[in-house]
mmCIF file of C-alpha atoms and ligand atoms in Angstrom:
data_model
loop_
_atom_site.group_PDB
_atom_site.id
_atom_site.type_symbol
_atom_site.label_atom_id
_atom_site.label_comp_id
_atom_site.label_asym_id
_atom_site.label_seq_id
_atom_site.Cartn_x
_atom_site.Cartn_y
_atom_site.Cartn_z
ATOM 1 C CA MET A 440 -8.182 26.540 23.657
ATOM 2 C CA LEU A 441 -7.576 27.375 20.033
ATOM 3 C CA GLY A 442 -9.614 30.584 19.644
ATOM 4 C CA ASN A 443 -8.625 32.564 16.539
ATOM 5 C CA LYS A 444 -6.228 29.890 15.337
ATOM 6 C CA ARG A 445 -6.417 29.041 11.662
ATOM 7 C CA ILE A 446 -5.716 25.440 10.758
ATOM 8 C CA LEU A 447 -5.272 24.172 7.233
ATOM 9 C CA LEU A 448 -6.108 20.474 7.342
ATOM 10 C CA ILE A 449 -4.639 18.413 4.523
ATOM 11 C CA ILE A 450 -6.503 15.140 4.287
ATOM 12 C CA GLY A 451 -4.537 12.266 2.745
ATOM 13 C CA GLY A 452 -6.027 9.201 1.103
ATOM 14 C CA GLY A 453 -6.244 6.596 3.818
ATOM 15 C CA ILE A 454 -9.077 4.963 5.717
ATOM 16 C CA ALA A 455 -8.062 6.952 8.806
ATOM 17 C CA ALA A 456 -9.474 9.993 7.000
ATOM 18 C CA TYR A 457 -12.784 9.129 8.630
ATOM 19 C CA LYS A 458 -11.335 10.316 11.931
ATOM 20 C CA ASP A 459 -10.867 13.778 10.424
ATOM 21 C CA LEU A 460 -14.563 14.483 10.681
ATOM 22 C CA ILE A 461 -14.283 14.176 14.452
ATOM 23 C CA LEU A 462 -10.973 16.043 14.417
ATOM 24 C CA ILE A 463 -12.614 18.968 12.608
ATOM 25 C CA ARG A 464 -15.404 19.038 15.195
ATOM 26 C CA ARG A 465 -12.968 18.978 18.079
ATOM 27 C CA LEU A 466 -10.863 21.777 16.587
ATOM 28 C CA ARG A 467 -13.891 23.888 15.875
ATOM 29 C CA GLY A 468 -15.237 23.176 19.354
ATOM 30 C CA ARG A 469 -12.052 24.735 20.722
ATOM 31 C CA GLY A 470 -12.532 27.852 18.611
ATOM 32 C CA ALA A 471 -10.231 27.101 15.676
ATOM 33 C CA ALA A 472 -11.139 27.950 12.083
ATOM 34 C CA VAL A 473 -10.494 25.020 9.794
ATOM 35 C CA GLN A 474 -9.952 24.968 6.041
ATOM 36 C CA ALA A 475 -9.397 21.683 4.298
ATOM 37 C CA VAL A 476 -7.546 20.352 1.276
ATOM 38 C CA LEU A 477 -8.401 16.833 0.123
ATOM 39 C CA THR A 478 -6.137 14.735 -2.069
ATOM 40 C CA LYS A 479 -7.812 12.863 -4.915
ATOM 41 C CA ALA A 480 -7.416 9.646 -2.924
ATOM 42 C CA ALA A 481 -8.919 11.261 0.206
ATOM 43 C CA GLU A 482 -12.119 11.894 -1.726
ATOM 44 C CA GLN A 483 -12.531 8.106 -1.885
ATOM 45 C CA PHE A 484 -12.711 7.959 1.909
ATOM 46 C CA VAL A 485 -14.517 11.150 2.961
ATOM 47 C CA THR A 486 -16.665 13.370 0.833
ATOM 48 C CA PRO A 487 -15.838 17.039 0.257
ATOM 49 C CA LEU A 488 -19.436 17.757 1.236
ATOM 50 C CA ALA A 489 -18.994 16.220 4.701
ATOM 51 C CA VAL A 490 -15.761 18.137 5.220
ATOM 52 C CA ALA A 491 -17.252 21.404 3.943
ATOM 53 C CA SER A 492 -20.291 20.992 6.171
ATOM 54 C CA LEU A 493 -18.159 20.509 9.267
ATOM 55 C CA THR A 494 -15.530 23.170 8.497
ATOM 56 C CA GLU A 495 -18.236 25.543 7.219
ATOM 57 C CA ASN A 496 -15.667 26.501 4.624
ATOM 58 C CA LYS A 497 -15.000 25.782 0.977
ATOM 59 C CA VAL A 498 -13.011 22.590 0.482
ATOM 60 C CA TYR A 499 -10.044 22.605 -1.895
ATOM 61 C CA THR A 500 -9.245 19.596 -4.032
ATOM 62 C CA ASP A 501 -7.829 20.705 -7.328
ATOM 63 C CA LEU A 502 -4.521 22.428 -8.175
ATOM 64 C CA PHE A 503 -5.740 23.507 -11.552
ATOM 65 C CA ASN A 504 -8.986 25.106 -10.552
ATOM 66 C CA LEU A 505 -8.907 28.455 -12.288
ATOM 67 C CA THR A 506 -11.361 30.154 -9.963
ATOM 68 C CA ASP A 507 -9.430 29.108 -6.871
ATOM 69 C CA GLU A 508 -6.125 30.140 -8.364
ATOM 70 C CA SER A 509 -7.411 33.545 -9.363
ATOM 71 C CA GLU A 510 -9.232 34.083 -6.088
ATOM 72 C CA MET A 511 -6.648 32.763 -3.708
ATOM 73 C CA GLY A 512 -4.097 30.363 -5.142
ATOM 74 C CA HIS A 513 -2.294 27.499 -3.501
ATOM 75 C CA ILE A 514 0.536 29.750 -2.357
ATOM 76 C CA GLN A 515 -1.766 31.973 -0.391
ATOM 77 C CA LEU A 516 -3.764 29.014 0.858
ATOM 78 C CA SER A 517 -0.568 27.586 2.311
ATOM 79 C CA ARG A 518 0.262 30.812 4.094
ATOM 80 C CA SER A 519 -3.108 31.867 5.369
ATOM 81 C CA ALA A 520 -3.001 29.363 8.238
ATOM 82 C CA ASP A 521 -1.199 29.362 11.580
ATOM 83 C CA LEU A 522 -0.568 25.616 11.308
ATOM 84 C CA LEU A 523 -0.804 23.003 8.562
ATOM 85 C CA VAL A 524 -2.040 19.643 9.803
ATOM 86 C CA VAL A 525 -1.625 16.596 7.562
ATOM 87 C CA ALA A 526 -3.965 13.851 8.733
ATOM 88 C CA PRO A 527 -3.789 11.123 7.720
ATOM 89 C CA ALA A 528 -0.236 11.544 6.481
ATOM 90 C CA THR A 529 -0.030 8.553 4.155
ATOM 91 C CA ALA A 530 3.269 6.942 3.180
ATOM 92 C CA ASP A 531 2.889 8.616 -0.207
ATOM 93 C CA LEU A 532 2.280 12.078 1.212
ATOM 94 C CA MET A 533 5.196 11.704 3.627
ATOM 95 C CA ALA A 534 7.449 10.636 0.739
ATOM 96 C CA LYS A 535 6.365 13.642 -1.310
ATOM 97 C CA MET A 536 6.918 15.996 1.592
ATOM 98 C CA ALA A 537 10.317 14.553 2.433
ATOM 99 C CA ASN A 538 11.466 14.850 -1.169
ATOM 100 C CA GLY A 539 9.882 18.194 -2.005
ATOM 101 C CA GLN A 540 7.624 16.777 -4.659
ATOM 102 C CA ALA A 541 4.674 18.904 -5.709
ATOM 103 C CA ASP A 542 2.292 17.305 -8.189
ATOM 104 C CA ASP A 543 -1.105 18.012 -6.686
ATOM 105 C CA LEU A 544 -2.755 20.656 -4.526
ATOM 106 C CA ALA A 545 -1.874 19.015 -1.200
ATOM 107 C CA SER A 546 1.815 18.474 -1.956
ATOM 108 C CA THR A 547 2.170 21.837 -3.684
ATOM 109 C CA THR A 548 0.621 23.593 -0.726
ATOM 110 C CA LEU A 549 3.028 21.788 1.611
ATOM 111 C CA LEU A 550 6.040 22.774 -0.474
ATOM 112 C CA ALA A 551 4.917 26.388 -0.855
ATOM 113 C CA THR A 552 4.377 26.938 2.852
ATOM 114 C CA ASP A 553 6.497 28.713 5.423
ATOM 115 C CA THR A 554 3.996 27.808 8.129
ATOM 116 C CA PRO A 555 4.776 25.057 10.696
ATOM 117 C CA VAL A 556 3.486 21.619 9.756
ATOM 118 C CA LEU A 557 2.194 18.824 11.969
ATOM 119 C CA ILE A 558 1.595 15.336 10.550
ATOM 120 C CA ALA A 559 -0.379 12.385 11.889
ATOM 121 C CA PRO A 560 0.940 9.379 9.934
ATOM 122 C CA ALA A 561 -1.343 6.430 9.158
ATOM 123 C CA MET A 562 -0.510 3.410 7.074
ATOM 124 C CA ASN A 563 -0.083 -0.331 7.077
ATOM 125 C CA VAL A 564 2.501 -1.524 9.615
ATOM 126 C CA ARG A 565 4.837 -2.852 6.926
ATOM 127 C CA MET A 566 4.757 0.468 5.149
ATOM 128 C CA TRP A 567 5.460 2.267 8.422
ATOM 129 C CA GLU A 568 8.399 -0.016 9.153
ATOM 130 C CA HIS A 569 9.828 0.159 5.644
ATOM 131 C CA PRO A 570 13.280 1.748 5.566
ATOM 132 C CA ALA A 571 12.044 4.256 2.976
ATOM 133 C CA THR A 572 9.334 5.513 5.327
ATOM 134 C CA LYS A 573 11.840 5.612 8.184
ATOM 135 C CA ARG A 574 14.170 7.717 6.041
ATOM 136 C CA ASN A 575 11.328 10.025 5.092
ATOM 137 C CA LEU A 576 10.239 10.379 8.717
ATOM 138 C CA ALA A 577 13.775 11.248 9.806
ATOM 139 C CA ALA A 578 13.997 13.837 7.001
ATOM 140 C CA LEU A 579 10.659 15.379 7.969
ATOM 141 C CA ARG A 580 11.652 15.551 11.619
ATOM 142 C CA SER A 581 14.905 17.251 10.759
ATOM 143 C CA ASP A 582 12.927 19.729 8.634
ATOM 144 C CA GLY A 583 11.053 20.638 11.827
ATOM 145 C CA VAL A 584 7.814 18.827 11.073
ATOM 146 C CA ILE A 585 5.933 17.869 14.224
ATOM 147 C CA VAL A 586 4.936 14.181 14.201
ATOM 148 C CA VAL A 587 2.005 12.757 16.182
ATOM 149 C CA GLY A 588 1.731 8.981 16.372
ATOM 150 C CA PRO A 589 1.084 6.611 14.800
ATOM 151 C CA GLU A 590 -0.337 4.302 17.453
ATOM 152 C CA GLN A 591 -0.156 0.550 17.815
ATOM 153 C CA GLY A 592 -3.242 -1.597 17.429
ATOM 154 C CA ASP A 593 -5.572 -3.404 15.048
ATOM 155 C CA MET A 594 -5.673 -1.949 11.577
ATOM 156 C CA ALA A 595 -8.378 -1.634 8.993
ATOM 157 C CA CYS A 596 -6.307 -3.971 6.777
ATOM 158 C CA GLY A 597 -6.587 -6.728 9.381
ATOM 159 C CA GLU A 598 -3.000 -6.580 10.566
ATOM 160 C CA TYR A 599 -1.694 -5.479 13.961
ATOM 161 C CA GLY A 600 1.089 -3.066 14.767
ATOM 162 C CA TYR A 601 2.133 0.542 14.426
ATOM 163 C CA GLY A 602 0.322 2.503 11.773
ATOM 164 C CA ARG A 603 -3.029 3.527 13.253
ATOM 165 C CA MET A 604 -3.544 7.247 13.068
ATOM 166 C CA SER A 605 -3.605 8.863 16.510
ATOM 167 C CA GLU A 606 -7.060 9.550 17.830
ATOM 168 C CA PRO A 607 -8.480 13.046 17.216
ATOM 169 C CA GLU A 608 -8.012 13.898 20.921
ATOM 170 C CA ALA A 609 -4.269 13.147 20.733
ATOM 171 C CA ILE A 610 -3.915 15.212 17.572
ATOM 172 C CA VAL A 611 -5.796 18.092 19.198
ATOM 173 C CA ALA A 612 -3.510 17.824 22.267
ATOM 174 C CA ALA A 613 -0.448 18.101 20.037
ATOM 175 C CA ILE A 614 -1.944 21.095 18.247
ATOM 176 C CA GLU A 615 -2.726 22.753 21.579
ATOM 177 C CA ALA A 616 0.833 22.064 22.740
ATOM 178 C CA PHE A 617 2.099 23.764 19.594
ATOM 179 C CA PHE A 618 0.060 26.887 20.344
ATOM 180 C CA ALA A 619 0.717 26.808 24.095
ATOM 181 C CA THR A 620 1.713 30.144 25.584
ATOM 182 C CA GLU A 621 4.303 30.774 28.280
ATOM 183 C CA ALA A 622 1.710 30.271 31.006
ATOM 184 C CA ASP A 623 1.037 26.820 29.591
ATOM 185 C CA ARG A 624 4.750 26.038 29.679
ATOM 186 C CA PRO A 625 5.839 26.308 33.301
ATOM 187 C CA LEU A 626 8.872 24.120 32.644
ATOM 188 C CA ALA A 627 10.280 26.336 29.872
ATOM 189 C CA GLY A 628 13.988 26.902 30.476
ATOM 190 C CA TYR A 629 14.431 23.703 32.480
ATOM 191 C CA LYS A 630 16.081 20.516 31.351
ATOM 192 C CA VAL A 631 14.421 17.271 32.404
ATOM 193 C CA LEU A 632 15.966 13.828 32.123
ATOM 194 C CA VAL A 633 13.649 10.811 32.124
ATOM 195 C CA THR A 634 14.665 7.122 32.117
ATOM 196 C CA ALA A 635 12.138 4.599 30.843
ATOM 197 C CA GLY A 636 11.640 1.016 29.799
ATOM 198 C CA PRO A 637 13.615 -2.049 30.776
ATOM 199 C CA THR A 638 17.314 -2.689 30.331
ATOM 200 C CA HIS A 639 18.574 -5.797 28.554
ATOM 201 C CA GLU A 640 21.611 -7.493 30.051
ATOM 202 C CA PRO A 641 23.151 -9.963 27.603
ATOM 203 C CA ILE A 642 23.757 -13.589 28.486
ATOM 204 C CA ASP A 643 25.091 -14.233 25.006
ATOM 205 C CA PRO A 644 24.437 -12.533 21.652
ATOM 206 C CA VAL A 645 20.848 -13.811 21.480
ATOM 207 C CA ARG A 646 19.721 -14.042 25.101
ATOM 208 C CA TYR A 647 19.318 -11.451 27.808
ATOM 209 C CA ILE A 648 17.984 -10.795 31.303
ATOM 210 C CA ALA A 649 15.393 -8.069 31.671
ATOM 211 C CA ASN A 650 12.601 -6.746 33.854
ATOM 212 C CA ARG A 651 9.027 -6.547 32.680
ATOM 213 C CA SER A 652 8.371 -2.987 31.550
ATOM 214 C CA SER A 653 6.391 -1.495 28.689
ATOM 215 C CA GLY A 654 7.984 1.919 29.199
ATOM 216 C CA GLN A 655 4.557 3.592 28.855
ATOM 217 C CA GLN A 656 4.693 5.539 32.100
ATOM 218 C CA GLY A 657 8.178 6.908 31.454
ATOM 219 C CA TYR A 658 7.243 7.888 27.896
ATOM 220 C CA ALA A 659 4.104 9.617 29.191
ATOM 221 C CA ILE A 660 6.206 11.563 31.703
ATOM 222 C CA ALA A 661 8.570 12.609 28.939
ATOM 223 C CA ALA A 662 5.637 13.698 26.788
ATOM 224 C CA ALA A 663 4.171 15.749 29.683
ATOM 225 C CA SER A 664 7.557 17.285 30.435
ATOM 226 C CA GLN A 665 7.904 18.368 26.827
ATOM 227 C CA ARG A 666 4.351 19.630 26.694
ATOM 228 C CA LEU A 667 4.990 21.805 29.753
ATOM 229 C CA GLY A 668 7.939 23.364 27.971
ATOM 230 C CA ALA A 669 10.996 21.530 29.316
ATOM 231 C CA GLU A 670 13.927 20.497 27.168
ATOM 232 C CA THR A 671 13.338 16.792 27.641
ATOM 233 C CA VAL A 672 15.758 13.934 27.158
ATOM 234 C CA LEU A 673 14.383 10.400 27.340
ATOM 235 C CA ILE A 674 16.940 7.672 28.024
ATOM 236 C CA SER A 675 15.048 4.638 26.842
ATOM 237 C CA GLY A 676 15.719 0.942 27.143
ATOM 238 C CA PRO A 677 14.349 -1.300 24.419
ATOM 239 C CA THR A 678 10.611 -0.655 23.909
ATOM 240 C CA THR A 679 8.279 -0.659 20.937
ATOM 241 C CA LEU A 680 6.838 2.769 21.817
ATOM 242 C CA VAL A 681 6.923 5.756 19.485
ATOM 243 C CA PRO A 682 8.877 8.576 21.130
ATOM 244 C CA PRO A 683 6.817 11.652 22.032
ATOM 245 C CA PRO A 684 7.217 14.493 19.546
ATOM 246 C CA GLY A 685 9.848 17.057 20.493
ATOM 247 C CA VAL A 686 11.600 14.787 22.996
ATOM 248 C CA THR A 687 15.269 13.880 22.461
ATOM 249 C CA VAL A 688 15.588 10.123 22.735
ATOM 250 C CA ARG A 689 18.778 8.267 23.619
ATOM 251 C CA ARG A 690 18.351 4.555 23.143
ATOM 252 C CA ILE A 691 20.404 2.200 25.246
ATOM 253 C CA GLU A 692 20.278 -1.492 26.087
ATOM 254 C CA THR A 693 22.151 -2.133 29.332
ATOM 255 C CA ALA A 694 22.103 -0.489 32.759
ATOM 256 C CA GLN A 695 25.694 0.632 32.362
ATOM 257 C CA GLN A 696 24.835 2.298 29.057
ATOM 258 C CA MET A 697 21.811 3.933 30.715
ATOM 259 C CA LEU A 698 24.036 5.341 33.478
ATOM 260 C CA ASP A 699 26.580 6.595 30.927
ATOM 261 C CA ALA A 700 23.817 8.206 28.875
ATOM 262 C CA CYS A 701 22.364 9.899 31.996
ATOM 263 C CA GLU A 702 25.752 11.242 33.038
ATOM 264 C CA ALA A 703 26.370 12.532 29.536
ATOM 265 C CA GLU A 704 23.149 14.596 29.797
ATOM 266 C CA LEU A 705 24.161 16.366 33.044
ATOM 267 C CA PRO A 706 23.736 19.007 34.204
ATOM 268 C CA CYS A 707 19.973 18.971 34.205
ATOM 269 C CA ASP A 708 17.365 20.442 36.530
ATOM 270 C CA VAL A 709 15.205 17.399 37.111
ATOM 271 C CA GLY A 710 15.874 13.650 36.880
ATOM 272 C CA ILE A 711 12.963 11.232 36.760
ATOM 273 C CA PHE A 712 14.027 7.619 36.957
ATOM 274 C CA ALA A 713 11.091 5.553 35.732
ATOM 275 C CA ALA A 714 13.130 2.785 34.074
ATOM 276 C CA ALA A 715 12.884 -0.804 35.273
ATOM 277 C CA VAL A 716 16.627 -1.317 35.427
ATOM 278 C CA ALA A 717 17.876 -4.916 35.696
ATOM 279 C CA ASP A 718 19.487 -5.271 39.085
ATOM 280 C CA TRP A 719 22.101 -7.730 37.834
ATOM 281 C CA ARG A 720 24.089 -8.339 34.731
ATOM 282 C CA VAL A 721 25.940 -11.438 33.630
ATOM 283 C CA ASP A 722 29.583 -11.042 34.454
ATOM 284 C CA ASN A 723 30.657 -13.884 32.197
ATOM 285 C CA ALA A 724 28.402 -13.171 29.204
ATOM 286 C CA SER A 725 29.423 -15.308 26.268
ATOM 287 C CA SER A 726 30.495 -13.733 22.988
ATOM 288 C CA GLN A 727 29.084 -16.756 21.158
ATOM 289 C CA LYS A 728 25.610 -18.267 21.417
ATOM 290 C CA ILE A 729 25.679 -20.804 24.258
ATOM 291 C CA LYS A 730 24.761 -24.255 22.967
ATOM 292 C CA LYS A 731 22.168 -26.321 24.748
ATOM 293 C CA GLN A 732 23.803 -29.044 26.726
ATOM 294 C CA ASN A 733 22.111 -31.909 28.452
ATOM 295 C CA GLY A 734 20.556 -30.367 31.538
ATOM 296 C CA ALA A 735 21.068 -27.019 33.128
ATOM 297 C CA LEU A 736 22.943 -23.967 31.915
ATOM 298 C CA PRO A 737 26.357 -23.911 33.578
ATOM 299 C CA GLY A 738 26.621 -21.172 36.200
ATOM 300 C CA LEU A 739 25.893 -17.676 35.108
ATOM 301 C CA GLN A 740 27.728 -15.275 37.349
ATOM 302 C CA LEU A 741 25.545 -12.316 38.109
ATOM 303 C CA VAL A 742 27.026 -9.105 39.390
ATOM 304 C CA GLU A 743 25.115 -6.100 40.601
ATOM 305 C CA ASN A 744 24.434 -3.311 38.130
ATOM 306 C CA PRO A 745 25.127 0.294 39.073
ATOM 307 C CA ASP A 746 22.089 1.927 40.707
ATOM 308 C CA ILE A 747 21.535 4.837 38.335
ATOM 309 C CA LEU A 748 19.060 6.714 40.536
ATOM 310 C CA ARG A 749 21.252 6.374 43.575
ATOM 311 C CA THR A 750 24.408 7.347 41.691
ATOM 312 C CA ILE A 751 22.875 10.513 40.243
ATOM 313 C CA ALA A 752 21.131 11.435 43.512
ATOM 314 C CA HIS A 753 24.462 11.246 45.350
ATOM 315 C CA LEU A 754 26.484 13.377 42.942
ATOM 316 C CA GLN A 755 28.219 16.237 44.721
ATOM 317 C CA ASN A 756 28.248 18.968 42.093
ATOM 318 C CA ARG A 757 26.012 17.869 39.305
ATOM 319 C CA ARG A 758 23.023 16.481 41.205
ATOM 320 C CA PRO A 759 19.781 17.595 39.561
ATOM 321 C CA ARG A 760 17.761 19.948 41.787
ATOM 322 C CA LEU A 761 14.917 17.479 41.948
ATOM 323 C CA VAL A 762 15.461 13.706 41.760
ATOM 324 C CA VAL A 763 12.408 11.469 41.463
ATOM 325 C CA GLY A 764 12.563 7.690 41.735
ATOM 326 C CA PHE A 765 9.980 4.994 41.241
ATOM 327 C CA ALA A 766 9.095 2.076 43.429
ATOM 328 C CA ALA A 767 7.171 -0.665 41.710
ATOM 329 C CA GLU A 768 6.218 -3.042 44.518
ATOM 330 C CA THR A 769 4.018 -6.044 44.997
ATOM 331 C CA GLN A 770 3.707 -5.686 48.765
ATOM 332 C CA ASP A 771 4.156 -3.080 51.535
ATOM 333 C CA VAL A 772 4.183 -0.392 48.871
ATOM 334 C CA ILE A 773 4.434 2.681 51.106
ATOM 335 C CA THR A 774 6.903 1.199 53.608
ATOM 336 C CA ASN A 775 9.209 0.146 50.806
ATOM 337 C CA ALA A 776 8.840 3.502 49.102
ATOM 338 C CA ARG A 777 9.772 5.421 52.252
ATOM 339 C CA ARG A 778 12.807 3.234 52.710
ATOM 340 C CA LYS A 779 13.809 3.826 49.105
ATOM 341 C CA LEU A 780 13.505 7.581 49.542
ATOM 342 C CA GLU A 781 16.303 7.376 52.085
ATOM 343 C CA THR A 782 18.521 4.665 50.641
ATOM 344 C CA LYS A 783 18.482 6.122 47.160
ATOM 345 C CA GLY A 784 18.842 9.723 48.287
ATOM 346 C CA CYS A 785 16.053 11.013 46.040
ATOM 347 C CA ASP A 786 13.526 13.765 46.792
ATOM 348 C CA TRP A 787 10.330 12.019 45.756
ATOM 349 C CA ILE A 788 9.284 8.456 45.101
ATOM 350 C CA VAL A 789 6.395 7.565 42.865
ATOM 351 C CA ALA A 790 5.215 4.265 44.306
ATOM 352 C CA ASN A 791 2.753 1.799 42.844
ATOM 353 C CA ASP A 792 1.466 -1.675 43.383
ATOM 354 C CA VAL A 793 2.346 -3.728 40.331
ATOM 355 C CA SER A 794 0.907 -7.038 41.475
ATOM 356 C CA PRO A 795 -0.422 -8.827 38.363
ATOM 357 C CA ALA A 796 -4.032 -8.453 39.616
ATOM 358 C CA THR A 797 -3.788 -4.640 39.411
ATOM 359 C CA GLY A 798 -3.222 -4.766 35.619
ATOM 360 C CA ILE A 799 -0.876 -1.766 35.906
ATOM 361 C CA MET A 800 2.099 -3.498 34.338
ATOM 362 C CA GLY A 801 1.672 -2.962 30.616
ATOM 363 C CA GLY A 802 -1.876 -1.572 31.138
ATOM 364 C CA PRO A 803 -3.184 1.905 30.224
ATOM 365 C CA ASN A 804 -3.734 3.145 33.785
ATOM 366 C CA ASN A 805 -1.681 3.661 36.916
ATOM 367 C CA ALA A 806 -2.595 4.216 40.570
ATOM 368 C CA VAL A 807 0.359 5.845 42.290
ATOM 369 C CA HIS A 808 1.317 7.279 45.647
ATOM 370 C CA LEU A 809 3.618 10.290 45.724
ATOM 371 C CA VAL A 810 5.974 9.847 48.670
ATOM 372 C CA THR A 811 7.965 12.888 49.775
ATOM 373 C CA ALA A 812 9.617 14.047 52.979
ATOM 374 C CA GLN A 813 6.319 15.828 53.719
ATOM 375 C CA GLY A 814 4.155 12.745 53.503
ATOM 376 C CA VAL A 815 2.203 10.489 51.167
ATOM 377 C CA GLU A 816 -0.365 11.531 48.563
ATOM 378 C CA ASP A 817 -2.606 8.850 47.150
ATOM 379 C CA TRP A 818 -3.507 9.674 43.580
ATOM 380 C CA PRO A 819 -6.575 8.109 41.963
ATOM 381 C CA ASP A 820 -6.415 5.459 39.261
ATOM 382 C CA LEU A 821 -5.635 7.554 36.139
ATOM 383 C CA PRO A 822 -4.518 6.990 32.546
ATOM 384 C CA LYS A 823 -0.707 6.945 32.445
ATOM 385 C CA GLY A 824 -0.775 10.175 30.394
ATOM 386 C CA GLU A 825 -2.660 11.926 33.209
ATOM 387 C CA VAL A 826 -0.244 10.591 35.834
ATOM 388 C CA GLY A 827 2.633 11.975 33.724
ATOM 389 C CA LEU A 828 1.012 15.391 33.425
ATOM 390 C CA ARG A 829 0.126 15.582 37.084
ATOM 391 C CA LEU A 830 3.624 14.593 38.107
ATOM 392 C CA MET A 831 5.253 17.164 35.827
ATOM 393 C CA GLN A 832 2.837 19.874 36.998
ATOM 394 C CA ARG A 833 3.925 19.038 40.564
ATOM 395 C CA VAL A 834 7.540 19.250 39.455
ATOM 396 C CA ALA A 835 6.874 22.693 37.960
ATOM 397 C CA ASP A 836 5.223 23.819 41.214
ATOM 398 C CA ALA A 837 8.170 22.542 43.248
ATOM 399 C CA LEU A 838 10.720 24.332 41.067
ATOM 400 C CA ARG A 839 8.734 27.567 41.237
ATOM 401 C CA THR A 840 8.424 27.369 45.011
ATOM 402 C CA ALA A 841 12.131 26.631 45.403
ATOM 403 C CA ALA A 842 13.178 29.448 43.034
HETATM 404 O O1 C5P B 794 15.726 -0.664 43.833
HETATM 405 P P1 C5P B 794 14.580 -0.588 42.916
HETATM 406 O O2 C5P B 794 14.890 -1.149 41.562
HETATM 407 O O3 C5P B 794 13.297 -1.117 43.458
HETATM 408 O O4 C5P B 794 14.338 0.974 42.754
HETATM 409 C C1 C5P B 794 13.555 1.509 41.770
HETATM 410 C C2 C5P B 794 14.040 2.894 41.391
HETATM 411 O O5 C5P B 794 15.453 2.888 41.211
HETATM 412 C C3 C5P B 794 13.480 3.309 40.054
HETATM 413 O O6 C5P B 794 13.381 4.701 40.071
HETATM 414 C C4 C5P B 794 14.545 2.815 39.073
HETATM 415 O O7 C5P B 794 14.524 3.533 37.877
HETATM 416 C C5 C5P B 794 15.803 3.090 39.845
HETATM 417 N N1 C5P B 794 16.907 2.168 39.588
HETATM 418 C C6 C5P B 794 18.030 2.638 38.915
HETATM 419 N N2 C5P B 794 19.100 1.811 38.707
HETATM 420 C C7 C5P B 794 19.066 0.503 39.125
HETATM 421 C C8 C5P B 794 17.917 0.028 39.794
HETATM 422 C C9 C5P B 794 16.858 0.871 39.986
HETATM 423 O O8 C5P B 794 18.054 3.803 38.535
HETATM 424 N N3 C5P B 794 20.113 -0.278 38.911
#
C-alpha cells in the first residue's frame, strides 16, 4: 500500500504515455497522491485534462509559467515528492537525465531533485539497443536511478523486441518495493545467489551446445529475492531478459565460468540453482570455424561439466545455509526429484514437468512441486513471478525458523 506517499509522475512523449492513465489510477487506488509533469511531446499523446482529472491535481507543463514559478517553482516541485517516476522514459528524456541537461520543466525538475527517481523506459527496439542509450542507461543506473523494464513484445511502431513500457502493475510493484518497510523485507541482511538461463559450450567460435532455457524462472526468483530485501546476485547464462532492478548480474557463457562465478560470490546465505547447465562440454573445441565436409562432423569428444549445484552443496566451510536445486523432468518428476535431493546434497528441489505439452518451457507459467526432506508440496499453476515470490517467502520462513 502507498498511503501518504507522494509521487511526482513525469510523463515523457511516447505512445506508452497512454498507460499512465491506468498507472495513475492504480497508484491512487493504493492511497498515493500523484502530481504530474507533462513534456511538450507528452501532450501529443495524453491530454493534461485527462491527467488532471485522474490525479485530481494541477498538471504542470511549462517551465516558464510565471504563476507556477511564483507559487511553487520547479525546484520545490521536484522536492515535494517522495519519489519521482518517469514513465514513459523516452530515449530523449533518458539522454537528458544521463547528461544533466535541463531545457524544459521535466528535465529541469529531474536535475533539481534530491529525491529518488524511478524510470520506466519505452522506445523503439533499435533506439533501446543503440549504444548511446546503453551508455545512458548505465550512467543512470550508476547514479542510483531505479529502472523498470522495458519489456519484450510487439510495439506500436510495428516492430518486435525490447522497448515496450512495463505494464502499470509492474511499475506499481517496483514503486511498492521502493517503499517497502522492514516487515516487507524479510530477507534483508541475507545474500542470495541465483543461477539462471542456459550455458553455452563452444564447439568452435560460431557453434555451441546448450539446453533449452529462457531463464525466466531464475530471473523471477532473483527479482523476488531482491524485492524481499536480499542482496541478490544473479549468475546468468546467455538470455535476452532484462535483469531485475537492484540485482547484481554476472554474465557467463559456459558451465565452468558459472561455477567460477558462483564460487567468487561465496560466502552467501542461500544458493538457488535454477540454471539449465549443459551436462557436457566439447573437450576438443576448435579455435577455428569447422568447415563442412562431405558427411558427418568428425567426432566431438564430450566431457562432463562440473555439477555446480552438487559442488556448492558439498562445500565443507562455505556451503550456503540453504541450497535449492531444480529438477526439470519429462517423466517420473517426483521420483527423480527425490533422488536428486540426495545425489546433489541440496536441501530443497523445485521440480517441474517440462514436457512440451505443458508449455512451461519458455511459457509465462510454471507448475512446481517443492520437494524437501519433510515431503512434497504441490503448488498450483502460477505465473513464474508468483512462483519466484512464493519460493523466496518460503526461504525467508526457513531462515527465520532456523535462526
Ligand atoms: O542433473 P540435473 O541437470 O537434472 O539437475 C538439475 C539441477 O542441477 C538444477 O538445479 C541445475 O541448475 C543444477 N545443475 C548444476 N550444474 C550442472 C548440472 C545441473 O548446477 N552441471
